[in-house]
PDB file of C-alpha atoms in Angstrom:
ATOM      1  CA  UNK A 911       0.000   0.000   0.000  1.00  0.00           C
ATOM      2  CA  UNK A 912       0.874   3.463  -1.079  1.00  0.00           C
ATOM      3  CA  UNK A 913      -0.523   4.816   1.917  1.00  0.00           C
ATOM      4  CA  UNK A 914      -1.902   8.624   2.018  1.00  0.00           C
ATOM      5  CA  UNK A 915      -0.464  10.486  -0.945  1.00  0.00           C
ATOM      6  CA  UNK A 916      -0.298  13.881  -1.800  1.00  0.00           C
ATOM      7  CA  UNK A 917       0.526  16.351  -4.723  1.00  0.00           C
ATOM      8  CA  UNK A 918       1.972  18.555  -5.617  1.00  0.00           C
ATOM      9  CA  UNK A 919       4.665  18.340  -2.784  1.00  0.00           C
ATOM     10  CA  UNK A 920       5.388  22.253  -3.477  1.00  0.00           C
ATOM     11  CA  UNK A 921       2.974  25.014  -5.021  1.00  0.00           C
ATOM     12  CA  UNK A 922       3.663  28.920  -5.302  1.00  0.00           C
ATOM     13  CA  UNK A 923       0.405  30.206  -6.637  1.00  0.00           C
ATOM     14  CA  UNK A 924      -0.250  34.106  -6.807  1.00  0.00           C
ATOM     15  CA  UNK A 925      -3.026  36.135  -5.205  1.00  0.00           C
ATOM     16  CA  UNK A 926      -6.672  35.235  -6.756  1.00  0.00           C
ATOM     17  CA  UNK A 927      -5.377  31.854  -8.315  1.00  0.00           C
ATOM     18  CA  UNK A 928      -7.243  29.107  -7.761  1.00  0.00           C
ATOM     19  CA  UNK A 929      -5.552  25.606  -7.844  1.00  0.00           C
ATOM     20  CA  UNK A 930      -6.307  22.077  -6.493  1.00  0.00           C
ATOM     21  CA  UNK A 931      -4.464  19.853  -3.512  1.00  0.00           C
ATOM     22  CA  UNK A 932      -4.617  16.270  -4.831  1.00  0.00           C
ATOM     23  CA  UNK A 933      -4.650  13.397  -2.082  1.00  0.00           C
ATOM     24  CA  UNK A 934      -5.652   9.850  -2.190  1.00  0.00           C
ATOM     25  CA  UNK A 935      -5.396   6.564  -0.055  1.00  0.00           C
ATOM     26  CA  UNK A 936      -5.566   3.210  -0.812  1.00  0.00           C
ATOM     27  CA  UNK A 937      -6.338   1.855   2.253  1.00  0.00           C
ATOM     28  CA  UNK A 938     -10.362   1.722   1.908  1.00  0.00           C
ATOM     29  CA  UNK A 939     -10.755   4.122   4.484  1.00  0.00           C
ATOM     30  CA  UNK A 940     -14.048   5.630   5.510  1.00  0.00           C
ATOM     31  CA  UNK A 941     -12.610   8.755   7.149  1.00  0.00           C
ATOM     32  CA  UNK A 942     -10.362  11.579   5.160  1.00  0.00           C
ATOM     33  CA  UNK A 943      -9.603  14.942   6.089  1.00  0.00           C
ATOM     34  CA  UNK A 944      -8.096  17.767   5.503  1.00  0.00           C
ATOM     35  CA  UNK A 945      -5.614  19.900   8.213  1.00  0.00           C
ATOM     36  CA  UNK A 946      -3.549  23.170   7.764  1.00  0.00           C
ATOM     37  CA  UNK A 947      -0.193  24.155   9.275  1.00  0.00           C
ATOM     38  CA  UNK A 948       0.985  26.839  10.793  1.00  0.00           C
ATOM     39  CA  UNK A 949       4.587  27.610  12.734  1.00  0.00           C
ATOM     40  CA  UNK A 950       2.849  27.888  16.339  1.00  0.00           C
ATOM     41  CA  UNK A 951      -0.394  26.623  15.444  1.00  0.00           C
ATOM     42  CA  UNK A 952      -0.236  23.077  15.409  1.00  0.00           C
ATOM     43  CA  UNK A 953      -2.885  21.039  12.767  1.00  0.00           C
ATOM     44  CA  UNK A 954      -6.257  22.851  12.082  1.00  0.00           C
ATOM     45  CA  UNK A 955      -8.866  21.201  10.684  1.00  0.00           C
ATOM     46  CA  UNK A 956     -10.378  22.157   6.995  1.00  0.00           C
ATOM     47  CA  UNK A 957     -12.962  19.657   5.993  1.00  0.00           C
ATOM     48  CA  UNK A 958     -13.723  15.987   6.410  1.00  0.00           C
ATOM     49  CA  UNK A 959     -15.514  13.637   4.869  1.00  0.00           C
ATOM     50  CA  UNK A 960     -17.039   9.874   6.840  1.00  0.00           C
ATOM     51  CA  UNK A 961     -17.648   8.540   3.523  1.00  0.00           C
ATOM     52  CA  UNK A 962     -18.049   8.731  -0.558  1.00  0.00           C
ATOM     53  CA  UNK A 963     -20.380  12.098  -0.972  1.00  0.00           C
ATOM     54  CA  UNK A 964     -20.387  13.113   2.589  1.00  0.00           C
ATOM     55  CA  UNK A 965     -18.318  16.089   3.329  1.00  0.00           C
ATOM     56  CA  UNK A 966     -18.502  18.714   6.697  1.00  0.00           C
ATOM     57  CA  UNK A 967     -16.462  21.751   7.533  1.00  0.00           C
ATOM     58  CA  UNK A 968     -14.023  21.722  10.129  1.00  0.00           C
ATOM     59  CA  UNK A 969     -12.534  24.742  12.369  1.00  0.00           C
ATOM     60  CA  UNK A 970     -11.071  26.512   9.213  1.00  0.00           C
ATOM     61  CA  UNK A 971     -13.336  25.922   6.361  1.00  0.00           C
ATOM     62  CA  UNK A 972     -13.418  29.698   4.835  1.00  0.00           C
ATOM     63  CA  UNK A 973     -11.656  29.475   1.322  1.00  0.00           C
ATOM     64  CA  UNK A 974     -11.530  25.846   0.327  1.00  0.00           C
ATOM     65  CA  UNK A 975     -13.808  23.529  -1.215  1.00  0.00           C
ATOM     66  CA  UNK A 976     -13.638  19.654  -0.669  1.00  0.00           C
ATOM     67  CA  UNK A 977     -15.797  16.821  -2.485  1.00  0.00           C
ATOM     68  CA  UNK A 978     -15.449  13.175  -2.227  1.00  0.00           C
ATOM     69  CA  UNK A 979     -16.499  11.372  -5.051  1.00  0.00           C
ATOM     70  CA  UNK A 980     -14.583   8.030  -4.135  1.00  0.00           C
ATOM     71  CA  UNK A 981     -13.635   6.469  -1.400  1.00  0.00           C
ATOM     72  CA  UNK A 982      -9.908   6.669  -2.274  1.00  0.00           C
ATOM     73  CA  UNK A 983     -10.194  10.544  -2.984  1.00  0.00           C
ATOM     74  CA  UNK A 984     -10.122  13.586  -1.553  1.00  0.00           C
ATOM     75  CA  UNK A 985      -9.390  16.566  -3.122  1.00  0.00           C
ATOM     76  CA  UNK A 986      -9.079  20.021  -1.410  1.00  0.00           C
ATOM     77  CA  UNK A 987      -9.489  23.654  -3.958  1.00  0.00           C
ATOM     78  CA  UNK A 988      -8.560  26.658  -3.139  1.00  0.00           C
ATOM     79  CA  UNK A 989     -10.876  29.121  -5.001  1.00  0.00           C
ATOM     80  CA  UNK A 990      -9.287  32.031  -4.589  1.00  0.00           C
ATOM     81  CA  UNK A 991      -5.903  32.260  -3.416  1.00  0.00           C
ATOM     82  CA  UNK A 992      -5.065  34.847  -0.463  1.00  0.00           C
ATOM     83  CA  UNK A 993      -1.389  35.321   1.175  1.00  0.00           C
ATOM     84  CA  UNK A 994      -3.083  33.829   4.612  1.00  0.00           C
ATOM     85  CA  UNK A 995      -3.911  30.523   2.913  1.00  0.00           C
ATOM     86  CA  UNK A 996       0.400  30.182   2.564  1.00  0.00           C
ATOM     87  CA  UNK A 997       0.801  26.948   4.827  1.00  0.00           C
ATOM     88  CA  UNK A 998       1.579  23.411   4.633  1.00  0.00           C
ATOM     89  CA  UNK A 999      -1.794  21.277   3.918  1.00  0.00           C
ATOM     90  CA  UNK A1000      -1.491  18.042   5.350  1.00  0.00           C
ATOM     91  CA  UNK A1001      -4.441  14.906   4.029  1.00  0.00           C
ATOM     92  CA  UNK A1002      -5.214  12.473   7.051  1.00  0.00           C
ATOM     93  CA  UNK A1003      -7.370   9.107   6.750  1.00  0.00           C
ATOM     94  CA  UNK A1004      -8.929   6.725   9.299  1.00  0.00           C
ATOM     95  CA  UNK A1005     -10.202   3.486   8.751  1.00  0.00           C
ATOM     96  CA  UNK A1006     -12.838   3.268  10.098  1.00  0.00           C
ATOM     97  CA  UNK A1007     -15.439   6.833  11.165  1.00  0.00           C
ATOM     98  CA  UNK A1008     -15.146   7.386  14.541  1.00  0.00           C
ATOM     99  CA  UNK A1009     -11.763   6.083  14.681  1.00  0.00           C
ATOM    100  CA  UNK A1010      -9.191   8.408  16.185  1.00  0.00           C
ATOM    101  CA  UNK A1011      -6.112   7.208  14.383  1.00  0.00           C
ATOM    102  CA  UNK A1012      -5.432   9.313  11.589  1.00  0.00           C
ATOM    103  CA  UNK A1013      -2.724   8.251   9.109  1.00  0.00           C
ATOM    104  CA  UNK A1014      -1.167  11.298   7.596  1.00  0.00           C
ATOM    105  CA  UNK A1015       0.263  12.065   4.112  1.00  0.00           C
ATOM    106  CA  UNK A1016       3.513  13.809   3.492  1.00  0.00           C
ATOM    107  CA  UNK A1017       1.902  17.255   2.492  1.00  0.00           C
ATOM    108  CA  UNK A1018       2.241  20.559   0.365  1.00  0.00           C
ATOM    109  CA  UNK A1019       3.867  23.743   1.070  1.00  0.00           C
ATOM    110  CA  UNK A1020       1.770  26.327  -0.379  1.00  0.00           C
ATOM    111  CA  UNK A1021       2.770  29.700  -0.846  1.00  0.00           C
ATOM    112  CA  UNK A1022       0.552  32.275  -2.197  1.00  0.00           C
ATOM    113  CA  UNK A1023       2.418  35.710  -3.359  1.00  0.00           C
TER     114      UNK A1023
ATOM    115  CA  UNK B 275     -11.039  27.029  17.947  1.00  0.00           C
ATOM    116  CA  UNK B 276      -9.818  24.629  20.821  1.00  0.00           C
ATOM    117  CA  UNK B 277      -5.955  24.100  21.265  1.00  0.00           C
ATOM    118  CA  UNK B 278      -4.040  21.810  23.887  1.00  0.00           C
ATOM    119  CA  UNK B 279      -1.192  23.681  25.886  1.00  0.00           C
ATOM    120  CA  UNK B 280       1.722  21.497  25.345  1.00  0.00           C
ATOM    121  CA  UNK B 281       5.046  22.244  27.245  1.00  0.00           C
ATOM    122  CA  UNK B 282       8.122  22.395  26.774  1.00  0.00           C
ATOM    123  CA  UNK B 283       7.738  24.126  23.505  1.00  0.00           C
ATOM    124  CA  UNK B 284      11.669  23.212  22.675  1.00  0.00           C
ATOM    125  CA  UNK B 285      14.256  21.025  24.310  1.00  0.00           C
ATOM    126  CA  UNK B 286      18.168  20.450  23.792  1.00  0.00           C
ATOM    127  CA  UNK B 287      19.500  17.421  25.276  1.00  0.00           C
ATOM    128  CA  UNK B 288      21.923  15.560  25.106  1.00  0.00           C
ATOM    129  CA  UNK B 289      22.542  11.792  23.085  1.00  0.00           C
ATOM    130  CA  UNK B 290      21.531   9.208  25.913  1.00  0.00           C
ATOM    131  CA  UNK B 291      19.213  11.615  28.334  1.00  0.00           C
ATOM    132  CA  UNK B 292      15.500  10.979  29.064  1.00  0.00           C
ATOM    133  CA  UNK B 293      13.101  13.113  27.627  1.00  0.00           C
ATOM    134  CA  UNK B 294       9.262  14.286  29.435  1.00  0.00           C
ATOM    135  CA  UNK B 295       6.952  16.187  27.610  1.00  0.00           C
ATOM    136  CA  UNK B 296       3.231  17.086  28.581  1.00  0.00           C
ATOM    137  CA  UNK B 297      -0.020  18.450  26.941  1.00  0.00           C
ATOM    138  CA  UNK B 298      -3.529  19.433  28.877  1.00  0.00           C
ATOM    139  CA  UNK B 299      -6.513  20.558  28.029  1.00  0.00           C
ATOM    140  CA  UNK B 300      -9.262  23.072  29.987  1.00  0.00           C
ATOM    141  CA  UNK B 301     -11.911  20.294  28.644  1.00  0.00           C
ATOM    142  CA  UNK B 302     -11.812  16.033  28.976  1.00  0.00           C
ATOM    143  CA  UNK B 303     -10.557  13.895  26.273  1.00  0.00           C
ATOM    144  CA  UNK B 304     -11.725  10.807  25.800  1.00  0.00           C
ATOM    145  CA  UNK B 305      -8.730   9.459  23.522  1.00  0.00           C
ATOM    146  CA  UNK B 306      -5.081  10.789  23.733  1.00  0.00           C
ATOM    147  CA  UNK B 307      -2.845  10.336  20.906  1.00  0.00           C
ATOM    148  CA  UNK B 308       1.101  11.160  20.537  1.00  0.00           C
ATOM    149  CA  UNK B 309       2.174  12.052  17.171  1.00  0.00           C
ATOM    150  CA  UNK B 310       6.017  12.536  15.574  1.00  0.00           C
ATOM    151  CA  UNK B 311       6.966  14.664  12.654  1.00  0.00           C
ATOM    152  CA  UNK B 312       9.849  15.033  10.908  1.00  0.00           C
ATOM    153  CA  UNK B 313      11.176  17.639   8.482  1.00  0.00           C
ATOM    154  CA  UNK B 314       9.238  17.865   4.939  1.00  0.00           C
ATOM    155  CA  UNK B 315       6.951  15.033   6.408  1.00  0.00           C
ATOM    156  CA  UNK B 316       3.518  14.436   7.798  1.00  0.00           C
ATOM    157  CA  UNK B 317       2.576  13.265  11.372  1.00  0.00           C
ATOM    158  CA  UNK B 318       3.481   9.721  12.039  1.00  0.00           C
ATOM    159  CA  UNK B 319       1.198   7.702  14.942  1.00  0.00           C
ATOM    160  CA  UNK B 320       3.596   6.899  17.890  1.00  0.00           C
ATOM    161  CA  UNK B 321       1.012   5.899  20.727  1.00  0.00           C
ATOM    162  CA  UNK B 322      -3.004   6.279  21.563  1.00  0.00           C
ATOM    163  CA  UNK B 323      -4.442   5.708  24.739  1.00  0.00           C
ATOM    164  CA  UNK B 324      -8.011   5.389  25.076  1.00  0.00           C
ATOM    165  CA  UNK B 325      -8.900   4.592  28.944  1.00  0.00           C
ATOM    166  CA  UNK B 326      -7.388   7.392  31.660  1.00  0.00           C
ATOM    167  CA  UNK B 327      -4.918   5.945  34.120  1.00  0.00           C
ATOM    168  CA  UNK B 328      -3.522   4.384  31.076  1.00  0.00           C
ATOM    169  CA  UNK B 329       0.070   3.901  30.519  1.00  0.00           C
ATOM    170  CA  UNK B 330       1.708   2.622  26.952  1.00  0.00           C
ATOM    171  CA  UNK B 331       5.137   1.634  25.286  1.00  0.00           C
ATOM    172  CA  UNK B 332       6.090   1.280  22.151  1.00  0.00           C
ATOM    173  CA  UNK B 333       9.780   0.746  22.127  1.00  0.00           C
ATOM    174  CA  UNK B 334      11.426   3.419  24.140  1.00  0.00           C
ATOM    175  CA  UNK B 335       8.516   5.382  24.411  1.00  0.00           C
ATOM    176  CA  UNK B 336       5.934   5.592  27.177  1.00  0.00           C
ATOM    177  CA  UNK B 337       2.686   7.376  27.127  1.00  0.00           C
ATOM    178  CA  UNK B 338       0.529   8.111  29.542  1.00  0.00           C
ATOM    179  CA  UNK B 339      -3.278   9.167  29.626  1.00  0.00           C
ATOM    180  CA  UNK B 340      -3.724  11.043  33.053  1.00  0.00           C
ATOM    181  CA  UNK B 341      -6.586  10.429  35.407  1.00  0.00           C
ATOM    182  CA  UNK B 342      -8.195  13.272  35.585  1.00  0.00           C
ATOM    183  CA  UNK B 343      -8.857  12.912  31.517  1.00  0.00           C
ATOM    184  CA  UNK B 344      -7.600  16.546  30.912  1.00  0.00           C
ATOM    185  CA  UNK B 345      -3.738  15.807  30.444  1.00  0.00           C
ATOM    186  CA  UNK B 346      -1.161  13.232  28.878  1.00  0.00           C
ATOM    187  CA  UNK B 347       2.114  13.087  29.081  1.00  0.00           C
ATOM    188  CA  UNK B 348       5.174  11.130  26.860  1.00  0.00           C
ATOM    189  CA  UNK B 349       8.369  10.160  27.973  1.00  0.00           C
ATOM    190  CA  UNK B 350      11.188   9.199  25.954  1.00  0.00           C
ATOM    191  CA  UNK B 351      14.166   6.759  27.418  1.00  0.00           C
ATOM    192  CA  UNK B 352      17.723   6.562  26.498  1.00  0.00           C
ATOM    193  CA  UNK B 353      17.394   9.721  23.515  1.00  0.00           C
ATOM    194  CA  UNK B 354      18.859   9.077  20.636  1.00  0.00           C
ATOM    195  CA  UNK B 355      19.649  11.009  17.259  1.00  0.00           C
ATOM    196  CA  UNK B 356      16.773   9.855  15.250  1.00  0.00           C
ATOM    197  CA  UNK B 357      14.613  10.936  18.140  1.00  0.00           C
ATOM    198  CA  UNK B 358      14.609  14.315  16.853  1.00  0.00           C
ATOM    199  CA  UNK B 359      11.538  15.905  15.152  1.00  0.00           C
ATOM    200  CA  UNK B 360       8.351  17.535  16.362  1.00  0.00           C
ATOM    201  CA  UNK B 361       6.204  15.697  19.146  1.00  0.00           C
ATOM    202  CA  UNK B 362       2.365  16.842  19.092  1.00  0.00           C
ATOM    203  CA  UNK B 363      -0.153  15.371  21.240  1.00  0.00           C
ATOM    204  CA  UNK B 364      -3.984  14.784  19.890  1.00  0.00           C
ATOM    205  CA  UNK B 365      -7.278  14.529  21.532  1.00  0.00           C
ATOM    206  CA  UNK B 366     -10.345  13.221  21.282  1.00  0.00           C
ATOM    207  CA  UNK B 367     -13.300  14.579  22.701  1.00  0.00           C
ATOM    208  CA  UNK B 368     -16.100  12.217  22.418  1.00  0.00           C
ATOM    209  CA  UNK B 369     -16.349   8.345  21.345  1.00  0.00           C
ATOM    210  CA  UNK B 370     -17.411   8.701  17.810  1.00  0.00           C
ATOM    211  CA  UNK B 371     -16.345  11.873  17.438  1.00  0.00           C
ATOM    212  CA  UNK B 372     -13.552  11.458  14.610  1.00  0.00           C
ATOM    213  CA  UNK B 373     -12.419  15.228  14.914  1.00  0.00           C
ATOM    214  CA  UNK B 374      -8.986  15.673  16.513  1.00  0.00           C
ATOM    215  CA  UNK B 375      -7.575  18.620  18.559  1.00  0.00           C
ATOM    216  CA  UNK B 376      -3.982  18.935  17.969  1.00  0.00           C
ATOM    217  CA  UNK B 377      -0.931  20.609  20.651  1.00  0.00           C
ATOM    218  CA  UNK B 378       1.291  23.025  19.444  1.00  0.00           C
ATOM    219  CA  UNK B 379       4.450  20.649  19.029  1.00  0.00           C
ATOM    220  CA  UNK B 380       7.793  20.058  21.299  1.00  0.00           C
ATOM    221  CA  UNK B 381      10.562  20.541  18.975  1.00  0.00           C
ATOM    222  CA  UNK B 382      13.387  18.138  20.363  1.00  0.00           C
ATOM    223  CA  UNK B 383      16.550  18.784  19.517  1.00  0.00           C
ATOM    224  CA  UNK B 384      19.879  16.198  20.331  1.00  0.00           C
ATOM    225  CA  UNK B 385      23.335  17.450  20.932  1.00  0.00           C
ATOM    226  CA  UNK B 386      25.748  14.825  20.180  1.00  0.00           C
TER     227      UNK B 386
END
């Protein structure tokens, strides 16, 4: 198993772009979501999604878009980019909803200019 | 939105010392989790611990999930240089609730 994968690994996008974080697993799990990170800040939560075409807003939904058409995907868009959305995006999944162990992917630095 | 307090922010030890590190919360968790990262990657699962009182090892790592449900701490034995990276705790609020609340980090450092 691949695990959680992400791309891009880097991004540099300018102000009012709009661009797509890919992630997928291929674990078959239930759970995915979606965390920011920020020096100081620790991992804030974006979205989620407990299943195919099921998706919910975390603590820091303003700005990005999730949909989950597949189990195994995930993806996260940024509409329109703004400077405060420069961070490192991390994907998590759990296998099972309700689960607390999230497995992690290895992220993308995102820096909007 | 909710954060844990997790202390110290940064340590420097030295190659062979113990390490303690320590995270609470104003509110009770009912699942404590201890994560590791390391430069350029995500969060890797080190140790959960789902009942308070609770004590866990993996390796030279102990975890424990403290009684009154509102704290947890990790200690590491016997540091070593691959011990460095970012340790963030995790909790749980309620059974079912998938939603984490993540610390701020302990960056540990190791001075050969």
């Amino acid at each position: 198993n691949a695990g959680v994968t992400q791309t891009p690994k880097f991004q540099v996008l300018k102000t009012g772009q709009s661009m797509t974080l890919q992630c997928a697993q291929d674990m078959n799990h239930e759970y995915m979501s979606w965390y920011r990170q920020d020096p100081g800040m620790g991992l804030r939560l974006i979205h989620y999604s407990v299943g195919a075409g099921i998706t919910d807003q975390g603590e820091v939904p303003n700005g990005y878009n999730v949909s989950r058409s597949t189990t195994e995907d995930f993806p996260l868009r940024l509409l329109s980019a703004a400077p405060s959305q420069t961070s490192v995006y991390f994907c998590a999944s759990s296998y099972e909803v309700g689960r607390s162990e999230q497995f992690f992917g290895p992220g993308t630095r995102l820096t909007v200019l | 939105g909710q954060q844990l307090n997790q202390s110290p922010q940064s340590m420097f030890i030295q190659e062979g010392e113990d390490v303690s590190m320590n995270c609470t919360s104003s509110s009770i968790f009912n699942t404590w989790l201890w994560y590791k990262q390391e430069p350029g990657e995500g969060p890797v699962l080190l140790i959960a611990l789902y009942k308070a009182g609770e004590l866990t090892s993996n390796g030279r790592l102990t975890a424990q999930f403290g009684i009154t449900r509102k704290d947890s701490f990790l200690n590491i034995s016997a540091s070593i240089p691959s011990d460095v990276g970012i340790y963030f705790c995790a909790g749980q609020a309620r059974f079912g609730n998938e939603k984490l609340t993540f610390g701020t980090g302990t960056r540990l450092t190791i001075i050969p």
